[in-house]
mmCIF file of C-alpha atoms and ligand atoms in Angstrom:
data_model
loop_
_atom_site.group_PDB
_atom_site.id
_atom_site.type_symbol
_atom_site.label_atom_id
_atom_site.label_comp_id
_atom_site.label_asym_id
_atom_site.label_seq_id
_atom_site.Cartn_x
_atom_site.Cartn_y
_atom_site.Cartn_z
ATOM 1 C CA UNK A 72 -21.033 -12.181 -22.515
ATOM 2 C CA UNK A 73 -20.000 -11.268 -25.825
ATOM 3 C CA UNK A 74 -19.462 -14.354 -27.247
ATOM 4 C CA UNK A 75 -21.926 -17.270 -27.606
ATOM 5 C CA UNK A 76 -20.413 -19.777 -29.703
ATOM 6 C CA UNK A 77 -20.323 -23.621 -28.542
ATOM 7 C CA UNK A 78 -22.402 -22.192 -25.787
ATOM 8 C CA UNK A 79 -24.803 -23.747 -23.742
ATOM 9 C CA UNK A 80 -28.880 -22.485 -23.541
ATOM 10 C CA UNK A 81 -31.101 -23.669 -21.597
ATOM 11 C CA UNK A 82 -35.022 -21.928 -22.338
ATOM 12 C CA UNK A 83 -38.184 -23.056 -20.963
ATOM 13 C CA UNK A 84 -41.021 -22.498 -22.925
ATOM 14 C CA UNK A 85 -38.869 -22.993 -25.948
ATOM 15 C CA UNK A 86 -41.197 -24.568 -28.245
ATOM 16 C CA UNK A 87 -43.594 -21.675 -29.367
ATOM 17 C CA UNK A 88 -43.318 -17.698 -29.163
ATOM 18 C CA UNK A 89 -40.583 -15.759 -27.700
ATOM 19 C CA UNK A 90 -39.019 -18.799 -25.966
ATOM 20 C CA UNK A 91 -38.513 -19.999 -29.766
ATOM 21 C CA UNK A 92 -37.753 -16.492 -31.204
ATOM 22 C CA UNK A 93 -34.769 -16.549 -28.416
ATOM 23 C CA UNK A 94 -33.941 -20.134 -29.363
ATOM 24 C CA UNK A 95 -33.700 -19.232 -33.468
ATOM 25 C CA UNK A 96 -31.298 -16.289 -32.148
ATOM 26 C CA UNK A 97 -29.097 -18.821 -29.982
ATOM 27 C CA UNK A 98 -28.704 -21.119 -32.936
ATOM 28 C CA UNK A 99 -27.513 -18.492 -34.718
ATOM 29 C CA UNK A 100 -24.731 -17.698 -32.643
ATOM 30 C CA UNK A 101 -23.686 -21.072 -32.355
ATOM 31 C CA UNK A 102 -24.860 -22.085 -29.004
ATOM 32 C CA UNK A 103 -25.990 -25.227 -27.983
ATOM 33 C CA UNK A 104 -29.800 -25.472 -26.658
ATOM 34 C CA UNK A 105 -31.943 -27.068 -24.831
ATOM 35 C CA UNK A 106 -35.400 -26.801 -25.351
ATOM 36 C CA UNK A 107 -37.647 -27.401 -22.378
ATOM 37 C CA UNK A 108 -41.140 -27.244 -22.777
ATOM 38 C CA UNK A 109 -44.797 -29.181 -21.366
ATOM 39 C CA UNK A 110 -46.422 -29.485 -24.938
ATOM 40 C CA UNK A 111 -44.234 -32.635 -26.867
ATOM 41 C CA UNK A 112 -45.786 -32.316 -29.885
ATOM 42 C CA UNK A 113 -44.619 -28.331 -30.443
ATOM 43 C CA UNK A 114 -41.097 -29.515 -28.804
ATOM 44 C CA UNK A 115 -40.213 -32.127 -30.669
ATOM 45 C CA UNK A 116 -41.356 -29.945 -34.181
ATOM 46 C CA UNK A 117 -39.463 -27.130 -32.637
ATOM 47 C CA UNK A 118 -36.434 -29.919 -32.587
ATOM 48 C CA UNK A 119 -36.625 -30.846 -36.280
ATOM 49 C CA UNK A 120 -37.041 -27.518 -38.063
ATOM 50 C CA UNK A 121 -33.698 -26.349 -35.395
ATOM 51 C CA UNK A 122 -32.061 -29.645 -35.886
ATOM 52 C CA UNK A 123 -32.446 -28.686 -40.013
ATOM 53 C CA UNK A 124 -30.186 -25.519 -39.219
ATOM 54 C CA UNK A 125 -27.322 -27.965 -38.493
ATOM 55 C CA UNK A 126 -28.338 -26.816 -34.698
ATOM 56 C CA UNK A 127 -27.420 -28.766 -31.469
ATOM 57 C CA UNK A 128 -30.794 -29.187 -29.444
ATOM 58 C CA UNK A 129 -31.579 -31.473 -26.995
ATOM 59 C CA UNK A 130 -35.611 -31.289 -26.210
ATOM 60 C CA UNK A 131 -36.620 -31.943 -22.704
ATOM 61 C CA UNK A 132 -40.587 -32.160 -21.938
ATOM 62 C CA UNK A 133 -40.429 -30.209 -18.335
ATOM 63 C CA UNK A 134 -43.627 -29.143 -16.578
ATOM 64 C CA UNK A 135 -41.486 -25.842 -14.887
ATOM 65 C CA UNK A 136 -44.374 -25.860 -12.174
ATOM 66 C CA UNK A 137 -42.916 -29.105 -10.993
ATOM 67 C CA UNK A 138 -39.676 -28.501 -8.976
ATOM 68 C CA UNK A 139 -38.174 -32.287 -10.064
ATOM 69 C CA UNK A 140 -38.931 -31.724 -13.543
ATOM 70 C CA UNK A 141 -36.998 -28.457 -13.318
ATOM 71 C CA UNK A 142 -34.355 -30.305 -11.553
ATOM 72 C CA UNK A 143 -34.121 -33.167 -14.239
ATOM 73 C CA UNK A 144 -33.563 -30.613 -16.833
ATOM 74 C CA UNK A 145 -31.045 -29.167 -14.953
ATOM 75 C CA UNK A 146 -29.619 -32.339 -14.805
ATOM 76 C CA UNK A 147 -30.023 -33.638 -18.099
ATOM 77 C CA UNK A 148 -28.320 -30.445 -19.499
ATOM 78 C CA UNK A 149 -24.949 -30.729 -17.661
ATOM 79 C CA UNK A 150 -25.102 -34.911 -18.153
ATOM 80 C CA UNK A 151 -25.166 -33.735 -21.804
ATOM 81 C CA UNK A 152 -23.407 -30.395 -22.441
ATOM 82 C CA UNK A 153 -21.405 -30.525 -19.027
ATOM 83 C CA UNK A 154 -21.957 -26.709 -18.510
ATOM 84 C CA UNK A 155 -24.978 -24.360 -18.517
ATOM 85 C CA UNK A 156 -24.511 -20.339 -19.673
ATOM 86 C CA UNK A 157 -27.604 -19.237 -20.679
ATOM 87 C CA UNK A 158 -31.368 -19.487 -18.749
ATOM 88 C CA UNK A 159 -34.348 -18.099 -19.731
ATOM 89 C CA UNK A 160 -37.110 -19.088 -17.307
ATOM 90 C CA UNK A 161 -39.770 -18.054 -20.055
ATOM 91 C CA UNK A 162 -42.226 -20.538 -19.945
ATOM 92 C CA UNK A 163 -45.835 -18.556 -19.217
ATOM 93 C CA UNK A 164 -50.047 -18.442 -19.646
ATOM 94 C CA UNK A 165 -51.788 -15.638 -19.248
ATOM 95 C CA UNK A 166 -55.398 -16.706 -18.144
ATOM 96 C CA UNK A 167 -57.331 -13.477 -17.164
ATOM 97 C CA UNK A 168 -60.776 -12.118 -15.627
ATOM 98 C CA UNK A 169 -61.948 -9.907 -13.257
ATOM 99 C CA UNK A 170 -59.518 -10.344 -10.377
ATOM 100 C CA UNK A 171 -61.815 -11.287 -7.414
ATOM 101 C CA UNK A 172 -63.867 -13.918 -9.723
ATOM 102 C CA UNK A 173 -61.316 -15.647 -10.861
ATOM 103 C CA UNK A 174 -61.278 -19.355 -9.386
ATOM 104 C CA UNK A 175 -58.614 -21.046 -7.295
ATOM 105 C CA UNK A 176 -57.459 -23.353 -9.999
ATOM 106 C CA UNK A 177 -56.737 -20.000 -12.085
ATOM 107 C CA UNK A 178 -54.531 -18.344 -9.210
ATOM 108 C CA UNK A 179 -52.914 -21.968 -8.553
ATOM 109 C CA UNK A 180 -52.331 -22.452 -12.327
ATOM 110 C CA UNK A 181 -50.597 -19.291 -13.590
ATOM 111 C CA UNK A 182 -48.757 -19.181 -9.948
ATOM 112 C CA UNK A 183 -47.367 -22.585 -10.389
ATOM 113 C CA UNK A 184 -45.993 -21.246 -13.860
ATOM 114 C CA UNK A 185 -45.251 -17.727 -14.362
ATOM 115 C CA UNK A 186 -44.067 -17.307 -10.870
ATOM 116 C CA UNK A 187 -43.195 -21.023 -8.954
ATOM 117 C CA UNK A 188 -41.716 -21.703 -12.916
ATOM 118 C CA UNK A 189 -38.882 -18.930 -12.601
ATOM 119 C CA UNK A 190 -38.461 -19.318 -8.361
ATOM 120 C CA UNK A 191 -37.707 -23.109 -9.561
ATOM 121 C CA UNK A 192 -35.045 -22.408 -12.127
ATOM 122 C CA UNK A 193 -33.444 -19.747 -9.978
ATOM 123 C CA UNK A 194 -32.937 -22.241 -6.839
ATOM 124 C CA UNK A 195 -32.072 -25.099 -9.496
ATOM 125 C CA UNK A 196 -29.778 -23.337 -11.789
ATOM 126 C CA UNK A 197 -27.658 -20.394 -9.758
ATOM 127 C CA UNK A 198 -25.970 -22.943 -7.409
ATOM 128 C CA UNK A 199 -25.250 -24.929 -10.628
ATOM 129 C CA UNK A 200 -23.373 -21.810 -12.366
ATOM 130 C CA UNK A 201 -21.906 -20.629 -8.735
ATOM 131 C CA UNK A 202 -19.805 -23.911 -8.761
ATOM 132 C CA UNK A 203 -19.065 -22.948 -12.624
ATOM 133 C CA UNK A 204 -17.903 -20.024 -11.351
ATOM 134 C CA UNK A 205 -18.135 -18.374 -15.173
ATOM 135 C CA UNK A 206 -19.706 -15.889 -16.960
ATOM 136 C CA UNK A 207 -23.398 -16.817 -17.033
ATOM 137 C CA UNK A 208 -26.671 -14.993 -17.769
ATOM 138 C CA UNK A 209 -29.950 -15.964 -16.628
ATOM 139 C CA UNK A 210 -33.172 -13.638 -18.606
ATOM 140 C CA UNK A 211 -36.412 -14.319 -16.687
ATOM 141 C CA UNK A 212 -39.200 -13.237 -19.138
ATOM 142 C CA UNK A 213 -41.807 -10.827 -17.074
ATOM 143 C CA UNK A 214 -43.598 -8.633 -19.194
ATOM 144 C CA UNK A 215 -44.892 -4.739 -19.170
ATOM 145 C CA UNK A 216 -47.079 -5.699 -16.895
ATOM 146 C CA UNK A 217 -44.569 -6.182 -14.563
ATOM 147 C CA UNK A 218 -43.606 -2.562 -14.191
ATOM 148 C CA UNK A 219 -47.243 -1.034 -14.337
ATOM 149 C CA UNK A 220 -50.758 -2.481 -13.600
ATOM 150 C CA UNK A 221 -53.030 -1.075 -16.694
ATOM 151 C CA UNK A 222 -54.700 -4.224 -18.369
ATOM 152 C CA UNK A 223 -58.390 -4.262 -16.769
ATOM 153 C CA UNK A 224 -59.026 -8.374 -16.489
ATOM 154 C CA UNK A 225 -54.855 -9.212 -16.372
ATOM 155 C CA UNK A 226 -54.728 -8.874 -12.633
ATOM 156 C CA UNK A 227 -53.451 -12.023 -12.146
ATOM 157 C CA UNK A 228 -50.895 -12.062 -14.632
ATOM 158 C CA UNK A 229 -49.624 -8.520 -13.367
ATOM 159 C CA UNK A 230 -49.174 -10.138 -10.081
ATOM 160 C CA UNK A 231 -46.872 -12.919 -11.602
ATOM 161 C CA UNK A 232 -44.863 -10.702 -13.453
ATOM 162 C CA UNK A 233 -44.861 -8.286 -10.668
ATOM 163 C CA UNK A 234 -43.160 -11.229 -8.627
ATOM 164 C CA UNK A 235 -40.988 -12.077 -11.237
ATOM 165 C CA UNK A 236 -39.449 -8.269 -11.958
ATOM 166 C CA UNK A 237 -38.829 -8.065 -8.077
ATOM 167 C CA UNK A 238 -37.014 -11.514 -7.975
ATOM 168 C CA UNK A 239 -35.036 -10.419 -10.628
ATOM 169 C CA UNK A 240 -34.654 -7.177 -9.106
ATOM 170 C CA UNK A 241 -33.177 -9.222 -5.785
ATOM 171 C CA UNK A 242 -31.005 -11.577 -7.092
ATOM 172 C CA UNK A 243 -28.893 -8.903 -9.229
ATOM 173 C CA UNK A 244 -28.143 -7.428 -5.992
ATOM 174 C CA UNK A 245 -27.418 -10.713 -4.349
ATOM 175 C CA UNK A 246 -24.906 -11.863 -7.179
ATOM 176 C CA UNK A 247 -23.319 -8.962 -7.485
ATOM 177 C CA UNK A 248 -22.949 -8.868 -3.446
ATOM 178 C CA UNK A 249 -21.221 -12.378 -3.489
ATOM 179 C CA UNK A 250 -19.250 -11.121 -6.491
ATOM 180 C CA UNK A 251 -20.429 -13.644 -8.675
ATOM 181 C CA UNK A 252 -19.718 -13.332 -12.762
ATOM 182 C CA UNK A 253 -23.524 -14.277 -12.837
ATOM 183 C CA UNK A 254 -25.869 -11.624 -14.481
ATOM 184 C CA UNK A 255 -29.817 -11.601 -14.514
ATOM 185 C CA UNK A 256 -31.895 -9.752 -16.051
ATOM 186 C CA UNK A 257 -35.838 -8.601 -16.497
ATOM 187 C CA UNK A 258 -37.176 -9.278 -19.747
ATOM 188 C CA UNK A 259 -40.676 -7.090 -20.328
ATOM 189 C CA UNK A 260 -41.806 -7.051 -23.321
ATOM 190 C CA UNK A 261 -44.851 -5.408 -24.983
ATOM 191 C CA UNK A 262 -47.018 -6.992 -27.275
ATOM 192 C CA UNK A 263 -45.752 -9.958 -28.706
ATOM 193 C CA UNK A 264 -47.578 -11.707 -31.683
ATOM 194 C CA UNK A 265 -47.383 -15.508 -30.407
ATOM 195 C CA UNK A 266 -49.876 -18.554 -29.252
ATOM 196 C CA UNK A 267 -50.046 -16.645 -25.874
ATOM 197 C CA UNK A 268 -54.133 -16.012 -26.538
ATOM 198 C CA UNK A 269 -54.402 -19.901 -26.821
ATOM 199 C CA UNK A 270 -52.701 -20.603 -23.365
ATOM 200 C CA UNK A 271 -55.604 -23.153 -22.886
ATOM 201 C CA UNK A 272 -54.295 -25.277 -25.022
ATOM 202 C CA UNK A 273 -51.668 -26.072 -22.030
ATOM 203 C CA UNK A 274 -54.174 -26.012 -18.616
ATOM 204 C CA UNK A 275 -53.656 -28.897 -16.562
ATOM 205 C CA UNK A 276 -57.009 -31.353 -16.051
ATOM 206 C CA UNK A 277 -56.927 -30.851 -11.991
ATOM 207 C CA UNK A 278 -57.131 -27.263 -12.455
ATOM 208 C CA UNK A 279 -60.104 -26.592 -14.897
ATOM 209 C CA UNK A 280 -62.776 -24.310 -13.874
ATOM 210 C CA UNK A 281 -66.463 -24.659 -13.454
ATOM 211 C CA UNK A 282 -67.825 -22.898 -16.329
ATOM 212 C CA UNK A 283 -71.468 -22.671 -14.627
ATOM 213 C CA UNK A 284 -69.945 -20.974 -12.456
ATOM 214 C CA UNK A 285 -68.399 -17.970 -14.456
ATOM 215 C CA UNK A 286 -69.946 -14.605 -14.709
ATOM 216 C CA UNK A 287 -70.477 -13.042 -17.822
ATOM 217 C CA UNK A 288 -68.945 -9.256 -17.897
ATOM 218 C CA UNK A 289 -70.219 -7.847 -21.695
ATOM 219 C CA UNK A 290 -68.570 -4.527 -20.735
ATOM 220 C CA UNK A 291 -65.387 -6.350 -20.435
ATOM 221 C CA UNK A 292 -65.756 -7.794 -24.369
ATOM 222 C CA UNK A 293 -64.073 -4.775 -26.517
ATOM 223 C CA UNK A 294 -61.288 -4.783 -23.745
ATOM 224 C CA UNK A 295 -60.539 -8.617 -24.184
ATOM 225 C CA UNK A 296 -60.928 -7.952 -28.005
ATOM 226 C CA UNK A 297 -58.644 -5.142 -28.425
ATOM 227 C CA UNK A 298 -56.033 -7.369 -25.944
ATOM 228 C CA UNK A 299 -56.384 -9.924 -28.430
ATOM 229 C CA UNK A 300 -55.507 -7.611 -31.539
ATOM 230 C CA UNK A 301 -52.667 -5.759 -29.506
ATOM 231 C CA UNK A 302 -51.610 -9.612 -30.042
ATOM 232 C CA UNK A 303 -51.949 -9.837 -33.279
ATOM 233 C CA UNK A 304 -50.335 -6.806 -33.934
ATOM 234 C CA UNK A 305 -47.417 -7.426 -32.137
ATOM 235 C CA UNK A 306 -43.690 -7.367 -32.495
ATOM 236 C CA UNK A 307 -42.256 -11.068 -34.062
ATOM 237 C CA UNK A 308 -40.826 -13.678 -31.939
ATOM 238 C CA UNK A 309 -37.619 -13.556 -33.810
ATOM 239 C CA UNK A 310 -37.165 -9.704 -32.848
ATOM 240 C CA UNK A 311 -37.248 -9.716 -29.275
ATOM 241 C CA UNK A 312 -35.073 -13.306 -29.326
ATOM 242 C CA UNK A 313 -32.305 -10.322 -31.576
ATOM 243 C CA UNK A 314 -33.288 -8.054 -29.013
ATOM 244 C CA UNK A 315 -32.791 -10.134 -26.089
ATOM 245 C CA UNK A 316 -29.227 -10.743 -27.446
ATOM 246 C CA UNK A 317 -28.229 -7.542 -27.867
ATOM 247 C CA UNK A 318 -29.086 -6.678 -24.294
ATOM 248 C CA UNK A 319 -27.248 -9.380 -22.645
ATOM 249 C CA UNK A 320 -24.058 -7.942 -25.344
ATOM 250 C CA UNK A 321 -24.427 -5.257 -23.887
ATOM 251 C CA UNK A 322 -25.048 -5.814 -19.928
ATOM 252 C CA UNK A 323 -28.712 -4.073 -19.881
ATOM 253 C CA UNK A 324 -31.076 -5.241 -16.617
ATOM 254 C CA UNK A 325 -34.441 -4.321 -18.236
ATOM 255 C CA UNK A 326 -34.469 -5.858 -21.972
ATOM 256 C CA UNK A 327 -37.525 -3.735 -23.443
ATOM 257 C CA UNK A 328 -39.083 -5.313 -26.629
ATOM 258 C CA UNK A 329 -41.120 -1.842 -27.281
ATOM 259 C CA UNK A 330 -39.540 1.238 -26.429
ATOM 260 C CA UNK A 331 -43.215 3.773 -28.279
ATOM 261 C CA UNK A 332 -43.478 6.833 -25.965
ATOM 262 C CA UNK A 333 -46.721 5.641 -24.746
ATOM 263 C CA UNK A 334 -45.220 2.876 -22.449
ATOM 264 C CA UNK A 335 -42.102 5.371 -21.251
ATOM 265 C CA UNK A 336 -45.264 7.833 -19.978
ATOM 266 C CA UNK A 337 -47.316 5.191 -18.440
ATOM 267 C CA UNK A 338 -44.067 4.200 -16.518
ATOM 268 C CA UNK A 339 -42.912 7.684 -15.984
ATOM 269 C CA UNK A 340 -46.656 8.530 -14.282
ATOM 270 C CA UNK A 341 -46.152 5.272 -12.275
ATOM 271 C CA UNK A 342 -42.680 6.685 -10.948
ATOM 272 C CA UNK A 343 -44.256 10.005 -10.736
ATOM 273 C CA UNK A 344 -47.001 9.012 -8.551
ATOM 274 C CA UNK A 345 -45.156 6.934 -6.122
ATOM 275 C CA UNK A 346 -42.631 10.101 -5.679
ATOM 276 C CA UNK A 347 -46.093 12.376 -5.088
ATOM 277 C CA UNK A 348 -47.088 10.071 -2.571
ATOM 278 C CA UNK A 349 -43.957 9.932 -1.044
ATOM 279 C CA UNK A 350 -43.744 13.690 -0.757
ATOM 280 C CA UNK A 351 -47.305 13.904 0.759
ATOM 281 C CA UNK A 352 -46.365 11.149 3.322
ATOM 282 C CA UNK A 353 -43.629 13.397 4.107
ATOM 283 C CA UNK A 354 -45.899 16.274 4.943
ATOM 284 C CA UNK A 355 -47.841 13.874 7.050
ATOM 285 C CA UNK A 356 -44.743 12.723 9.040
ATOM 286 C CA UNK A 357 -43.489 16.036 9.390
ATOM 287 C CA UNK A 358 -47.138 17.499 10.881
ATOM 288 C CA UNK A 359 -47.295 14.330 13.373
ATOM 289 C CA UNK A 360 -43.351 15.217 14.534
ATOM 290 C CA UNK A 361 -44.525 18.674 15.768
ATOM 291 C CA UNK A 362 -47.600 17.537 17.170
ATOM 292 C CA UNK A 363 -45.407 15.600 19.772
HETATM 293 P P1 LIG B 182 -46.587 -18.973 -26.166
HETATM 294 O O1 LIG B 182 -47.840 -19.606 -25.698
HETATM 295 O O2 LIG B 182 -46.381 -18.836 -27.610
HETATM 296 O O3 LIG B 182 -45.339 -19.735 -25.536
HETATM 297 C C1 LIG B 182 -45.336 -20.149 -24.199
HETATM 298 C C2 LIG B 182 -44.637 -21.501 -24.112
HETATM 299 O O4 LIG B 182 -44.610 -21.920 -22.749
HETATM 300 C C3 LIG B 182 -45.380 -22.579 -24.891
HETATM 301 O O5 LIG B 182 -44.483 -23.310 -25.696
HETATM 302 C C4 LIG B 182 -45.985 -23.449 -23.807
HETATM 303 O O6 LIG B 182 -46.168 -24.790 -24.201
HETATM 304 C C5 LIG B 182 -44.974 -23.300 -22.691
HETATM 305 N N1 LIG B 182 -45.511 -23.625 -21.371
HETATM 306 C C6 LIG B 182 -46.711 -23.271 -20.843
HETATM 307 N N2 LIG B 182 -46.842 -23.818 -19.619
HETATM 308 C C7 LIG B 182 -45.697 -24.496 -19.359
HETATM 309 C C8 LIG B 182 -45.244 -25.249 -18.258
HETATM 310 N N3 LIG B 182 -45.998 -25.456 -17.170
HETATM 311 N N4 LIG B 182 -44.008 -25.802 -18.325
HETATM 312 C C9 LIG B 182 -43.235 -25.652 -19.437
HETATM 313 N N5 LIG B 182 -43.643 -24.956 -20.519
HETATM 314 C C10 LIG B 182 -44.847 -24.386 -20.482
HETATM 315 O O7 LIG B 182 -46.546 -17.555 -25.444
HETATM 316 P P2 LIG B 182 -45.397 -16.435 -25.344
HETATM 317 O O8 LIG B 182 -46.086 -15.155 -25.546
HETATM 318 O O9 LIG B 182 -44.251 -16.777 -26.178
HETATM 319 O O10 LIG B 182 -45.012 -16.541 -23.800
HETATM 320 C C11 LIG B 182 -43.680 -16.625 -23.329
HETATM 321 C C12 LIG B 182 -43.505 -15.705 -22.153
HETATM 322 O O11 LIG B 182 -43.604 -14.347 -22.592
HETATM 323 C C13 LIG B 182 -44.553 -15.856 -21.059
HETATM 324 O O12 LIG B 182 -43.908 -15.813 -19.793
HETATM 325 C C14 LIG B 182 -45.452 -14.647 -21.246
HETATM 326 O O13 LIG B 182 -46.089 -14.264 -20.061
HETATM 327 C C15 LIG B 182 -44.425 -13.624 -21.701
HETATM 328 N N6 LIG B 182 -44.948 -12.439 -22.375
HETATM 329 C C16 LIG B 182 -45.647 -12.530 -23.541
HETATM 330 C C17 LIG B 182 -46.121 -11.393 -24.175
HETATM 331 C C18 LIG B 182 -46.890 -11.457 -25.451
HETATM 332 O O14 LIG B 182 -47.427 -10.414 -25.870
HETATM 333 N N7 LIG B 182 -46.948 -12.588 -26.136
HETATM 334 C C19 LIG B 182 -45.871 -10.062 -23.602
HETATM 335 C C20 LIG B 182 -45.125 -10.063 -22.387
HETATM 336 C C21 LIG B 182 -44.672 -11.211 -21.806
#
């Protein structure tokens, strides 16, 4: 899609941080949007400083965990705008620890968003824009650590975002098989300076841990620290919402908000160790063959 105007966006998680940086870009291309996000207060403030652009927004308080609240929104977006062009399932936490400690209510939390959150708005929103039957992008937001597992204490978030870049990775094929004028794609950005670190803030009651039951890790301290400053350091909101436009312009699958050299090595020595593997696997399968 080239060109946005009188549009219709629909982007979960679009109160705070990138969901908000891609909201500011949408605005400015004249689309329509729809704000869906669990925290009201942050919506409806995210309504009022859009709505003073001379935006269109229409704020829906969705829990994207929740398949009927994703379905409402659905809803309540064609009821309103009649069409849908643009999804980004972004909505996302990022609780961490050290993998095999971390509690049930952890796994069930960021499962139920990062992962259930996007596998809702896919089945809710593709059969929507099939019917449409026009050009339509949907961006699910995974991360870097859905193309490489390096963050010590983020093993459950890599999983998530794992899931999510192979979904995204799926349907592509799937849309393009059925010919649709659909087109997804795999946003993974890098560090991205927004209210991520405070994910707390957004934990549902029924899934709070047991803090007497946590184990204290000291050696794990300067790791979580220098997470938190990568953070603070990061690239603004606005950018990757520019970026994130540019891509779809454009047609790219994998919208990367930090192209340094350091991430292209760590995911060239990903790529390069899967292909060793699969050579010496090779070897293996070869020496079995002539042993029978
Ligand atoms: P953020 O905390 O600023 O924004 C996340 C938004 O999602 C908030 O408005 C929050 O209220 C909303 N949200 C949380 N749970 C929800 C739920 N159940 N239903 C609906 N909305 C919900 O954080 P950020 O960084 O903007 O996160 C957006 C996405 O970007 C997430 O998927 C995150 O994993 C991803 N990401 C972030 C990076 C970063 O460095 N900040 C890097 C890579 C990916």
């Amino acid at each position: 899609m080239k060109d946005f105007k009188d549009k219709v966006a629909v982007i979960t998680g679009g109160a705070s941080g990138i969901g908000r940086g891609i909201a500011n870009r949408a605005v400015k291309e004249g689309m329509k949007v729809v704000l869906a996000d669990i925290e009201a207060e942050a919506l409806s403030q995210a309504e009022k400083e859009l709505k003073s652009c001379g935006a269109t927004v229409l704020p829906v308080l969705t829990d994207v965990s929740k398949a009927e609240d994703v379905e409402k929104l659905a809803q309540k977006t064609i009821d309103t705008f009649g069409e849908v062009h643009l999804l980004c399932n972004n909505a996302g936490t990022a609780p961490y620890g050290i993998t095999w400690e971390c509690s049930l209510s952890d796994w069930k939390w960021i499962m139920d968003v990062n992962l259930w959150g996007v596998i809702h708005g896919t089945r809710t929103f593709i059969p929507i824009m099939l019917k449409q039957d026009n050009e339509c992008h949907i961006v699910n937001t995974a991360s870097l650590s859905g193309l490489m597992a390096n963050e010590i204490g983020q093993g459950m978030y890599i999983v998530t975002k794992y899931g999510v870049v192979g979904l995204t990775e799926i349907i592509a094929k799937e849309l393009s098989l059925l010919k649709s004028k659909i087109k997804v794609h795999a946003l993974c950005p890098g560090m991205v300076k927004t209210r991520i670190v405070d994910c707390e803030r957004n934990r549902p009651s029924e899934l709070c841990n047991d803090i007497t039951e946590q184990i204290d890790h000291p050696e794990l301290k300067p790791i979580w620290e220098a997470i938190l400053g990568l953070g603070e350091a990061g690239e603004l909101p606005d950018k990757v919402g520019d970026i994130v436009f540019e891509a779809i312009k454009k047609d790219i699958f994998y919208i990367l908000t930090d192209t340094k050299l350091y991430y292209r090595r760590m995911i060239q020595a990903r790529n390069e160790e899967i292909m060793e593997s699969y050579k010496q696997n090779k070897q293996i399968h070869k020496s079995l063959e002539k042993r029978s």
